Amino acid sequence: MTSPSHFSLLVVDDEPDLRTLYELTLLREGYDIETAGTVEEAWSHLKDRTYSAVITDMRLPDGSGLDLLRRLEEAGRREKTIVITAYGSAENAVEALKAGAYDYLTKPVDLKQFRAVVASALGRGGPAVPTMDPSTLPSETGAPPQARAERPVAAPAAPVSPALRRMAGHSAAMQQVRALVEKVARSMAPVLVNGESGTGKELVARSIHEISVRASQPFIAVNCGAIPEQLLEAEFFGYRKGAFTGAAEDREGFFQAANGGTLFLDEIGDLPLSMQSKLLRSIQERSVRPVGAVSEQPVNVRLLSATHKDLGAEVQAGRFRQDLYYRLNVIQIRVPPLRERLEDLSDIAERVLERIAQDAGVSPPPRLTREALQQLARYPFPGNVRELENLLHRAVALSGGETIDVADLGLPESELGDAIVADSDPFEAMRRDEPPARFPPPAASLPAEEPLPADLAAYLDNVERDILVRALERHRFNRTAAGASLGLSLRQMRYRMARLGVNVGGDGLAADRD
């Protein structure tokens, strides 16, 4: 393991006493420390050298810690950054994560947690206790940039994640998913993975874990909808011997099993309200109380969650706690359905057939004929990638040869969409990241080309205004919920409403048009 003296840290705080406290704490750990009291002083240090990490207070005399983070990002710097913010300042915490912070701490700073977070950021020792502690967190999609250390870091370069390799496809949508995975893996921010059933949400969660500093620790996946309600508390938090009939011995729960690693809560939207409140307390306190126990146990887990539901709508319907929703939905990754990325169909099918052949000990793997791939491209895949995998498993069994043809797929014509142009090659089109060509509609049905707007800014303002109005109406003029459904914080929602003249009054909603 790399010794602490190999790491250089820059501590930025305008309060001399606190700056000295942080400096002495880190010096005792063996780090090389420099300090600054303002954004400009910190930047002058950064011009001269690079650091393993930068630790900055949020409020500084000539700006804020966010200003420093944004400068680092704009300059292409990749130091790990840790932000110290006032207690309960949820919006600042989320803005820090979005601006590139690895993690944040709230004042008054717990020095044990301070040392643990710094060690985690530098890849030294076990992962730090997660410090996500806002009472409400705005629902925004964002992610920090990749981190870089000036000198050799403790953890060696991680191998390519097996889960990340399984995320086949080169469509723009999947490239965005992979980019987000690589960024959020280097942060401790909670992530909510959203997508239809069968799109690969667990694969995304596993990828985040496998390229994070917790990769060597447990990854525990839990399907929240598959556990009977009366067993949820015991399964999540464990139980003590004699706690109930049949409890013949002590047993760990999911939180204890994932300690030091990642806990993935799949279909989080299926949790009953009673369990949501208990889960929220465990996240807030970073501890669990086993059934039958009198004291709580501290736990150190990173929470990832996933759902196929619209949790914003579930909150409005009273089926999901708003405080838990904000806490889990700091960063959101949307996994697109297969029908939105048909250009990936060839790559996915090829990868699945290779895996089927490997499991069966068959070589070479079977391949789809041109006609079979054309027919697959016409199918809507309501079950997404999972349905494609099941379909190919069946087709391999039915074909019994090296090729899979249309008859082996067994897709009824009534469920297929428009036909693919006969003389097009879907393999070539998909490899060029283009969807297969389809028969165009008759010329008479083509809509007339919409004229270009004379004033682009006004046109875009009208589009944005209409979206805000629709979101507010859908969420009964609740600005927080409407903003969350659009990926906006309450502050961003208020700003846009004020700029566009959208007002919510006692009688409903009024939009002042230019």
Coordinates of C-alpha atoms in Angstrom, one line a residue:
M1 CA 0.0 0.0 0.0
T2 CA 1.2 3.5 -0.8
S3 CA 2.4 5.3 2.4
P4 CA 0.5 8.4 3.5
S5 CA 3.6 10.6 2.8
H6 CA 3.2 9.9 -0.9
F7 CA -0.1 11.9 -0.8
S8 CA -0.2 15.7 -0.9
L9 CA -3.4 17.5 0.3
L10 CA -4.5 21.1 0.0
V11 CA -6.8 22.3 2.8
V12 CA -8.8 25.5 2.1
D13 CA -10.6 27.2 4.9
D14 CA -10.8 30.9 6.0
E15 CA -11.0 30.2 9.7
P16 CA -7.5 29.8 11.1
D17 CA -8.5 27.6 14.0
L18 CA -10.4 25.1 11.8
R19 CA -7.6 25.2 9.2
T20 CA -5.1 24.3 11.9
L21 CA -7.3 21.5 13.2
Y22 CA -7.7 19.9 9.8
E23 CA -4.0 20.3 9.1
L24 CA -2.9 18.7 12.4
T25 CA -5.4 15.9 12.0
L26 CA -4.0 15.0 8.5
L27 CA -0.4 15.6 9.5
R28 CA -0.8 12.9 12.2
E29 CA -2.0 10.6 9.5
G30 CA 1.3 11.2 7.6
Y31 CA 0.1 13.3 4.7
D32 CA 2.0 16.2 3.1
I33 CA -0.2 19.2 3.8
E34 CA -0.5 22.7 2.4
T35 CA -3.2 25.2 3.3
A36 CA -5.0 28.3 1.9
G37 CA -7.6 30.8 3.2
T38 CA -9.2 31.9 0.0
V39 CA -10.1 30.7 -3.5
E40 CA -7.4 32.8 -5.1
E41 CA -4.7 31.6 -2.6
A42 CA -5.8 28.0 -3.2
W43 CA -5.6 28.6 -7.0
S44 CA -2.1 30.0 -6.7
H45 CA -1.0 26.7 -5.0
L46 CA -2.8 24.7 -7.7
K47 CA -0.9 26.6 -10.4
D48 CA 2.4 25.5 -9.0
R49 CA 1.6 21.8 -8.4
T50 CA -1.0 19.0 -8.4
Y51 CA -2.4 17.4 -5.3
S52 CA -3.8 14.0 -4.4
A53 CA -6.9 15.7 -3.0
V54 CA -8.3 19.2 -2.2
I55 CA -10.4 19.7 0.9
T56 CA -12.3 23.0 0.9
D57 CA -14.9 24.8 3.0
M58 CA -18.0 25.9 1.2
R59 CA -17.9 29.6 2.3
L60 CA -14.8 31.5 1.5
P61 CA -14.1 35.3 1.6
D62 CA -13.7 35.7 -2.2
G63 CA -16.1 33.0 -3.4
S64 CA -17.1 29.4 -2.5
G65 CA -15.8 25.9 -2.6
L66 CA -18.0 25.4 -5.6
D67 CA -16.1 28.1 -7.4
L68 CA -12.9 26.3 -6.8
L69 CA -14.4 22.9 -7.9
R70 CA -15.6 24.5 -11.1
R71 CA -12.2 26.0 -11.8
L72 CA -10.6 22.6 -11.3
E73 CA -13.1 21.1 -13.8
E74 CA -12.6 23.8 -16.4
A75 CA -8.9 23.5 -16.2
G76 CA -9.1 19.7 -16.7
R77 CA -7.7 19.0 -13.2
R78 CA -8.7 15.7 -11.6
E79 CA -7.8 16.0 -8.0
K80 CA -10.2 14.3 -5.7
T81 CA -12.2 17.0 -3.9
I82 CA -14.0 16.9 -0.5
V83 CA -16.3 19.8 0.5
I84 CA -17.1 20.9 4.0
T85 CA -20.6 22.5 4.3
A86 CA -22.9 23.8 6.9
Y87 CA -25.1 21.2 8.6
G88 CA -28.3 20.5 6.8
S89 CA -27.4 22.5 3.7
A90 CA -28.8 19.9 1.4
E91 CA -28.8 21.9 -1.8
N92 CA -25.1 22.9 -1.3
A93 CA -24.2 19.2 -0.8
V94 CA -25.9 18.2 -4.0
E95 CA -24.3 21.1 -5.9
A96 CA -20.9 20.0 -4.6
L97 CA -21.5 16.4 -5.9
K98 CA -22.6 17.7 -9.2
A99 CA -19.6 20.0 -9.5
G100 CA -17.2 17.1 -9.0
A101 CA -16.8 16.5 -5.3
Y102 CA -15.9 13.0 -4.2
D103 CA -17.8 13.4 -1.0
Y104 CA -18.9 16.1 1.5
L105 CA -18.8 16.6 5.3
T106 CA -21.2 18.6 7.4
K107 CA -20.1 20.9 10.2
P108 CA -19.3 20.3 13.0
V109 CA -16.9 17.9 11.4
D110 CA -16.4 14.5 13.1
L111 CA -12.6 14.0 12.9
K112 CA -12.9 10.2 12.8
Q113 CA -15.2 10.5 9.8
F114 CA -13.0 13.2 8.3
R115 CA -10.0 10.9 8.4
A116 CA -12.0 8.0 7.0
V117 CA -13.4 10.1 4.1
V118 CA -9.9 11.3 3.1
A119 CA -8.5 7.8 3.3
S120 CA -11.4 6.5 1.1
A121 CA -10.9 9.3 -1.5
L122 CA -7.2 8.4 -1.7
G123 CA -7.9 4.7 -2.0
R124 CA -6.3 3.9 1.3
G125 CA -7.7 1.2 3.6
G126 CA -11.4 0.4 3.7
P127 CA -14.1 2.6 2.3
A128 CA -15.2 5.5 4.3
V129 CA -18.5 5.7 6.1
P130 CA -20.9 7.4 3.6
T131 CA -21.6 11.0 4.6
M132 CA -24.8 11.6 2.7
D133 CA -26.8 13.3 5.4
P134 CA -29.2 16.0 4.0
S135 CA -32.7 15.8 5.3
T136 CA -34.0 16.4 1.8
L137 CA -32.0 16.1 -1.4
P138 CA -33.1 17.7 -4.7
S139 CA -33.8 15.3 -7.5
E140 CA -31.2 16.1 -10.1
T141 CA -29.2 14.1 -12.6
G142 CA -25.5 14.8 -12.5
A143 CA -22.1 13.2 -11.8
P144 CA -18.6 14.2 -10.8
P145 CA -15.7 14.1 -13.2
Q146 CA -13.2 11.3 -13.1
A147 CA -10.5 11.6 -10.4
R148 CA -6.8 11.7 -10.8
A149 CA -4.0 11.7 -8.3
E150 CA -0.7 13.5 -8.8
R151 CA 1.3 10.6 -7.4
P152 CA 0.9 6.9 -7.3
V153 CA -2.3 6.1 -5.5
A154 CA -2.8 3.1 -3.2
A155 CA -5.3 1.2 -5.3
P156 CA -3.9 -0.1 -8.6
A157 CA -5.8 0.6 -11.8
A158 CA -9.0 -1.5 -11.7
P159 CA -9.5 -4.1 -14.4
V160 CA -12.3 -3.5 -16.9
S161 CA -15.6 -4.4 -15.1
P162 CA -17.2 -7.6 -16.2
A163 CA -20.6 -6.0 -15.8
L164 CA -19.5 -3.0 -17.8
R165 CA -18.3 -5.3 -20.6
R166 CA -21.8 -6.9 -20.7
M167 CA -23.4 -3.5 -21.3
A168 CA -23.2 -4.0 -25.1
G169 CA -24.0 -1.4 -27.7
H170 CA -22.6 1.8 -29.2
S171 CA -25.7 3.9 -29.4
A172 CA -25.6 7.4 -28.0
A173 CA -27.9 6.4 -25.2
M174 CA -25.7 3.6 -24.0
Q175 CA -22.5 5.6 -24.3
Q176 CA -24.2 8.2 -22.0
V177 CA -25.0 5.4 -19.5
R178 CA -21.5 4.1 -19.5
A179 CA -20.0 7.6 -19.1
L180 CA -22.3 8.2 -16.1
V181 CA -21.4 4.8 -14.5
E182 CA -17.7 5.6 -14.7
K183 CA -18.2 9.1 -13.2
V184 CA -20.6 8.2 -10.3
A185 CA -18.5 5.2 -9.3
R186 CA -15.8 7.6 -8.0
S187 CA -18.3 9.4 -5.8
M188 CA -20.2 8.3 -2.7
A189 CA -23.4 10.0 -4.0
P190 CA -26.6 7.8 -3.9
V191 CA -27.7 6.7 -7.3
L192 CA -31.2 5.8 -8.5
V193 CA -31.2 3.7 -11.7
N194 CA -34.5 4.1 -13.6
G195 CA -35.7 1.9 -16.4
E196 CA -38.3 -0.6 -17.6
S197 CA -38.1 -4.2 -16.5
G198 CA -35.5 -6.2 -18.3
T199 CA -33.3 -3.2 -19.4
G200 CA -30.3 -4.2 -17.2
K201 CA -30.6 -2.0 -14.1
E202 CA -28.8 -4.4 -11.9
L203 CA -26.0 -4.6 -14.5
V204 CA -25.6 -0.8 -14.2
A205 CA -25.5 -1.1 -10.4
R206 CA -22.9 -3.9 -10.5
S207 CA -20.8 -1.8 -12.9
I208 CA -20.8 1.1 -10.5
H209 CA -19.7 -1.2 -7.7
E210 CA -17.0 -3.0 -9.7
I211 CA -15.1 0.1 -10.7
S212 CA -15.5 1.9 -7.4
V213 CA -13.1 1.8 -4.4
R214 CA -15.5 -0.8 -2.9
A215 CA -14.9 -3.3 -5.7
S216 CA -13.2 -5.8 -3.3
Q217 CA -16.1 -5.6 -0.8
P218 CA -19.5 -7.3 -1.0
F219 CA -22.2 -6.4 -3.5
I220 CA -25.6 -7.4 -2.1
A221 CA -28.5 -7.2 -4.5
V222 CA -32.0 -7.3 -3.0
N223 CA -35.3 -7.5 -4.9
C224 CA -37.6 -5.4 -2.7
G225 CA -40.8 -6.7 -4.3
A226 CA -39.9 -10.4 -3.7
I227 CA -39.8 -10.4 0.1
P228 CA -43.1 -10.8 2.1
E229 CA -43.9 -7.7 4.0
Q230 CA -43.8 -9.4 7.4
L231 CA -40.2 -10.6 6.8
L232 CA -38.8 -7.3 5.5
E233 CA -37.4 -5.9 8.7
A234 CA -35.7 -9.2 9.6
E235 CA -34.3 -9.6 6.1
F236 CA -32.9 -6.1 5.9
F237 CA -31.6 -5.6 9.5
G238 CA -31.1 -9.2 10.8
Y239 CA -32.4 -10.6 14.0
R240 CA -31.4 -12.0 17.4
K241 CA -31.9 -15.5 18.7
G242 CA -35.3 -15.8 20.2
A243 CA -36.7 -12.6 18.7
F244 CA -39.6 -14.6 17.3
T245 CA -40.7 -18.2 16.8
G246 CA -38.2 -19.9 14.6
A247 CA -35.3 -17.6 15.4
A248 CA -33.0 -20.3 16.6
E249 CA -29.8 -18.3 16.1
D250 CA -28.5 -14.8 15.4
R251 CA -28.7 -13.8 11.7
E252 CA -27.3 -10.9 9.7
G253 CA -29.5 -8.8 7.5
F254 CA -28.7 -7.3 4.1
F255 CA -27.1 -4.2 5.6
Q256 CA -24.7 -6.2 7.7
A257 CA -23.9 -8.5 4.8
A258 CA -23.1 -5.5 2.6
N259 CA -21.0 -3.7 5.3
G260 CA -18.0 -2.0 3.6
G261 CA -19.5 -2.6 0.2
T262 CA -22.6 -1.8 -1.8
L263 CA -26.2 -2.6 -1.1
F264 CA -28.4 -2.6 -4.2
L265 CA -32.1 -2.2 -3.6
D266 CA -33.9 -3.3 -6.8
E267 CA -37.5 -2.2 -7.3
I268 CA -37.3 0.1 -4.4
G269 CA -40.8 1.5 -5.4
D270 CA -42.3 -1.8 -4.2
L271 CA -41.4 -1.3 -0.5
P272 CA -44.4 -0.7 1.7
L273 CA -44.6 2.6 3.5
S274 CA -43.9 1.1 6.9
M275 CA -40.6 -0.3 5.7
Q276 CA -39.7 2.9 3.9
S277 CA -39.7 4.8 7.2
K278 CA -37.4 2.2 8.8
L279 CA -35.1 2.3 5.8
L280 CA -34.9 6.1 5.9
R281 CA -33.9 6.0 9.6
S282 CA -31.1 3.5 8.8
I283 CA -29.8 5.7 6.0
Q284 CA -29.9 8.8 8.2
E285 CA -28.3 7.2 11.2
R286 CA -26.0 4.9 9.2
S287 CA -26.9 2.1 11.7
V288 CA -29.4 -0.7 12.0
R289 CA -31.1 -2.4 14.9
P290 CA -31.7 -6.1 14.4
V291 CA -35.1 -7.5 15.4
G292 CA -34.9 -8.4 19.1
A293 CA -31.8 -6.3 19.7
V294 CA -31.7 -3.4 22.2
S295 CA -28.9 -1.4 20.5
E296 CA -28.1 -0.3 17.0
Q297 CA -25.1 -1.4 15.0
P298 CA -23.1 1.0 12.8
V299 CA -23.0 0.0 9.1
N300 CA -20.9 1.3 6.2
V301 CA -22.7 0.7 2.9
R302 CA -23.1 2.6 -0.3
L303 CA -26.7 2.5 -1.4
L304 CA -27.8 2.1 -5.0
S305 CA -31.4 1.7 -5.9
A306 CA -33.5 1.0 -9.0
T307 CA -37.1 1.1 -10.0
H308 CA -39.3 0.8 -13.1
K309 CA -41.8 3.2 -11.6
D310 CA -42.1 6.9 -11.7
L311 CA -41.2 7.6 -8.1
G312 CA -42.2 11.3 -8.4
A313 CA -45.7 10.2 -9.3
E314 CA -45.6 7.6 -6.5
V315 CA -44.7 10.4 -4.0
Q316 CA -47.7 12.5 -5.3
A317 CA -50.0 9.4 -4.9
G318 CA -48.8 8.9 -1.3
R319 CA -47.3 5.6 -2.0
F320 CA -43.6 6.6 -1.5
R321 CA -42.1 8.9 1.1
Q322 CA -40.9 12.2 -0.3
D323 CA -37.9 12.4 2.1
L324 CA -36.7 8.9 1.1
Y325 CA -37.2 9.8 -2.6
Y326 CA -35.0 12.9 -2.3
R327 CA -32.4 11.0 -0.3
L328 CA -32.1 8.1 -2.9
N329 CA -32.4 10.2 -6.0
V330 CA -29.3 12.5 -5.8
I331 CA -28.0 11.2 -9.1
Q332 CA -30.3 9.4 -11.6
I333 CA -29.2 7.1 -14.4
R334 CA -31.9 6.2 -17.0
V335 CA -31.4 2.9 -18.8
P336 CA -33.2 3.1 -22.2
P337 CA -35.6 0.4 -23.4
L338 CA -34.3 -1.8 -26.2
R339 CA -36.8 -0.3 -28.7
E340 CA -35.1 3.1 -28.2
R341 CA -31.7 1.6 -29.2
L342 CA -32.3 -0.9 -31.9
E343 CA -28.9 0.1 -33.4
D344 CA -27.5 -2.0 -30.5
L345 CA -29.5 -5.1 -31.4
S346 CA -26.8 -6.8 -33.4
D347 CA -24.1 -6.2 -30.8
I348 CA -26.4 -7.4 -28.0
A349 CA -27.5 -10.5 -29.9
E350 CA -23.9 -11.4 -30.8
R351 CA -22.8 -11.0 -27.1
V352 CA -25.7 -13.1 -25.8
L353 CA -25.1 -15.9 -28.4
E354 CA -21.4 -16.0 -27.4
R355 CA -22.4 -16.4 -23.7
I356 CA -24.9 -19.1 -24.5
A357 CA -22.3 -21.0 -26.6
Q358 CA -19.7 -20.7 -23.8
D359 CA -22.1 -22.0 -21.2
A360 CA -23.0 -24.9 -23.4
G361 CA -19.3 -25.6 -24.4
V362 CA -20.2 -25.0 -28.1
S363 CA -17.8 -23.5 -30.6
P364 CA -18.2 -21.4 -32.8
P365 CA -21.3 -19.7 -31.3
P366 CA -24.4 -19.7 -33.5
R367 CA -25.2 -16.6 -35.5
L368 CA -28.4 -14.9 -36.7
T369 CA -29.2 -14.9 -40.4
R370 CA -29.8 -11.6 -42.1
E371 CA -33.5 -12.3 -42.3
A372 CA -33.7 -13.3 -38.6
L373 CA -32.0 -10.1 -37.5
Q374 CA -34.4 -8.1 -39.7
Q375 CA -37.4 -9.8 -38.0
L376 CA -36.0 -9.1 -34.5
A377 CA -35.6 -5.4 -35.4
R378 CA -39.4 -5.4 -36.1
Y379 CA -40.3 -6.7 -32.7
P380 CA -41.1 -4.2 -29.9
F381 CA -39.5 -6.2 -27.1
P382 CA -41.8 -5.3 -24.2
G383 CA -39.5 -7.4 -22.0
N384 CA -36.4 -5.6 -23.3
V385 CA -32.9 -7.2 -23.2
R386 CA -34.1 -10.0 -20.8
E387 CA -36.7 -11.0 -23.3
L388 CA -34.2 -11.0 -26.1
E389 CA -31.9 -13.3 -24.1
N390 CA -34.8 -15.7 -23.4
L391 CA -35.8 -15.6 -27.0
L392 CA -32.3 -16.4 -28.2
H393 CA -31.9 -19.3 -25.7
R394 CA -35.0 -20.8 -27.1
A395 CA -33.9 -20.2 -30.7
V396 CA -30.6 -21.9 -30.1
A397 CA -32.3 -24.9 -28.7
L398 CA -34.7 -25.1 -31.7
S399 CA -32.2 -24.5 -34.4
G400 CA -29.7 -27.1 -33.4
G401 CA -27.2 -25.7 -35.9
E402 CA -24.7 -22.9 -36.5
T403 CA -27.3 -20.4 -37.7
I404 CA -30.6 -19.1 -36.4
D405 CA -33.3 -18.3 -38.9
V406 CA -36.7 -16.7 -38.9
A407 CA -38.5 -20.0 -38.1
D408 CA -36.3 -20.6 -35.1
L409 CA -37.3 -17.3 -33.5
G410 CA -41.0 -18.2 -33.4
L411 CA -42.2 -14.6 -33.5
P412 CA -45.9 -14.2 -34.6
E413 CA -46.3 -11.8 -37.5
S414 CA -49.1 -10.0 -35.7
E415 CA -46.7 -8.7 -33.1
L416 CA -44.2 -7.4 -35.6
G417 CA -43.9 -3.7 -36.7
D418 CA -43.0 -2.2 -40.1
A419 CA -41.0 -4.4 -42.4
I420 CA -37.3 -3.6 -43.0
V421 CA -36.3 -2.7 -46.5
A422 CA -35.4 -5.9 -48.3
D423 CA -32.1 -4.8 -49.9
S424 CA -30.7 -3.2 -46.7
D425 CA -28.1 -5.0 -44.6
P426 CA -29.1 -4.7 -40.9
F427 CA -25.7 -5.9 -39.7
E428 CA -23.9 -3.2 -41.6
A429 CA -26.4 -0.5 -40.6
M430 CA -26.2 -1.4 -36.9
R431 CA -22.4 -1.5 -36.9
R432 CA -22.5 2.1 -38.3
D433 CA -24.7 3.0 -35.3
E434 CA -27.7 3.5 -37.7
P435 CA -31.1 2.0 -37.2
P436 CA -32.2 -0.5 -39.9
A437 CA -33.9 1.2 -42.8
R438 CA -37.6 0.8 -43.0
F439 CA -40.1 1.3 -45.7
P440 CA -41.0 5.0 -45.8
P441 CA -44.6 6.0 -45.5
P442 CA -46.4 7.1 -48.7
A443 CA -45.4 10.6 -49.8
A444 CA -48.9 12.0 -49.3
S445 CA -48.7 11.1 -45.6
L446 CA -45.4 13.0 -45.0
P447 CA -46.0 16.1 -42.8
A448 CA -45.1 19.4 -44.2
E449 CA -41.8 20.7 -43.1
E450 CA -42.2 23.1 -40.1
P451 CA -40.8 26.6 -40.8
L452 CA -37.7 27.7 -38.8
P453 CA -38.5 30.1 -36.0
A454 CA -37.7 33.8 -36.6
D455 CA -36.7 34.3 -33.0
L456 CA -35.0 31.1 -31.6
A457 CA -34.7 32.4 -28.1
A458 CA -38.4 33.3 -27.8
Y459 CA -39.3 30.0 -29.5
L460 CA -37.3 28.0 -26.9
D461 CA -38.7 30.0 -24.1
N462 CA -42.2 29.2 -25.2
V463 CA -41.3 25.5 -25.3
E464 CA -39.8 25.6 -21.9
R465 CA -42.7 27.5 -20.5
D466 CA -45.2 25.0 -21.8
I467 CA -43.2 22.1 -20.3
L468 CA -43.1 23.9 -16.9
V469 CA -46.9 24.5 -17.0
R470 CA -47.6 20.9 -17.9
A471 CA -45.4 19.6 -15.1
L472 CA -47.0 21.9 -12.5
E473 CA -50.5 20.9 -13.6
R474 CA -49.6 17.2 -13.5
H475 CA -48.3 17.6 -9.9
R476 CA -51.1 19.9 -8.7
F477 CA -48.9 23.0 -8.7
N478 CA -46.4 21.5 -6.3
R479 CA -43.1 23.1 -7.5
T480 CA -40.8 20.7 -5.7
A481 CA -42.5 17.6 -7.2
A482 CA -42.8 19.2 -10.6
G483 CA -39.2 20.2 -10.6
A484 CA -38.2 16.7 -9.5
S485 CA -40.1 15.2 -12.4
L486 CA -38.0 17.3 -14.8
G487 CA -34.7 16.7 -13.0
L488 CA -34.6 20.2 -11.5
S489 CA -34.0 21.4 -7.9
L490 CA -36.6 23.7 -6.2
R491 CA -34.2 26.6 -6.7
Q492 CA -33.8 25.9 -10.4
M493 CA -37.6 25.5 -10.7
R494 CA -38.2 28.8 -9.1
Y495 CA -35.6 30.5 -11.3
R496 CA -37.1 29.2 -14.5
M497 CA -40.7 30.1 -13.4
A498 CA -39.6 33.6 -12.5
R499 CA -37.7 34.1 -15.8
L500 CA -40.5 32.8 -17.9
G501 CA -43.3 34.5 -16.0
V502 CA -45.0 31.3 -14.8
N503 CA -46.9 32.1 -11.6
V504 CA -48.8 29.8 -9.2
G505 CA -51.5 31.6 -7.3
G506 CA -54.4 30.6 -5.1
D507 CA -56.6 30.1 -8.1
G508 CA -54.2 27.9 -10.0
L509 CA -51.6 28.7 -12.5
A510 CA -50.9 31.7 -14.8
A511 CA -48.3 32.0 -17.5
D512 CA -47.5 35.5 -18.7
R513 CA -46.7 35.2 -22.4
D514 CA -44.4 37.6 -24.2

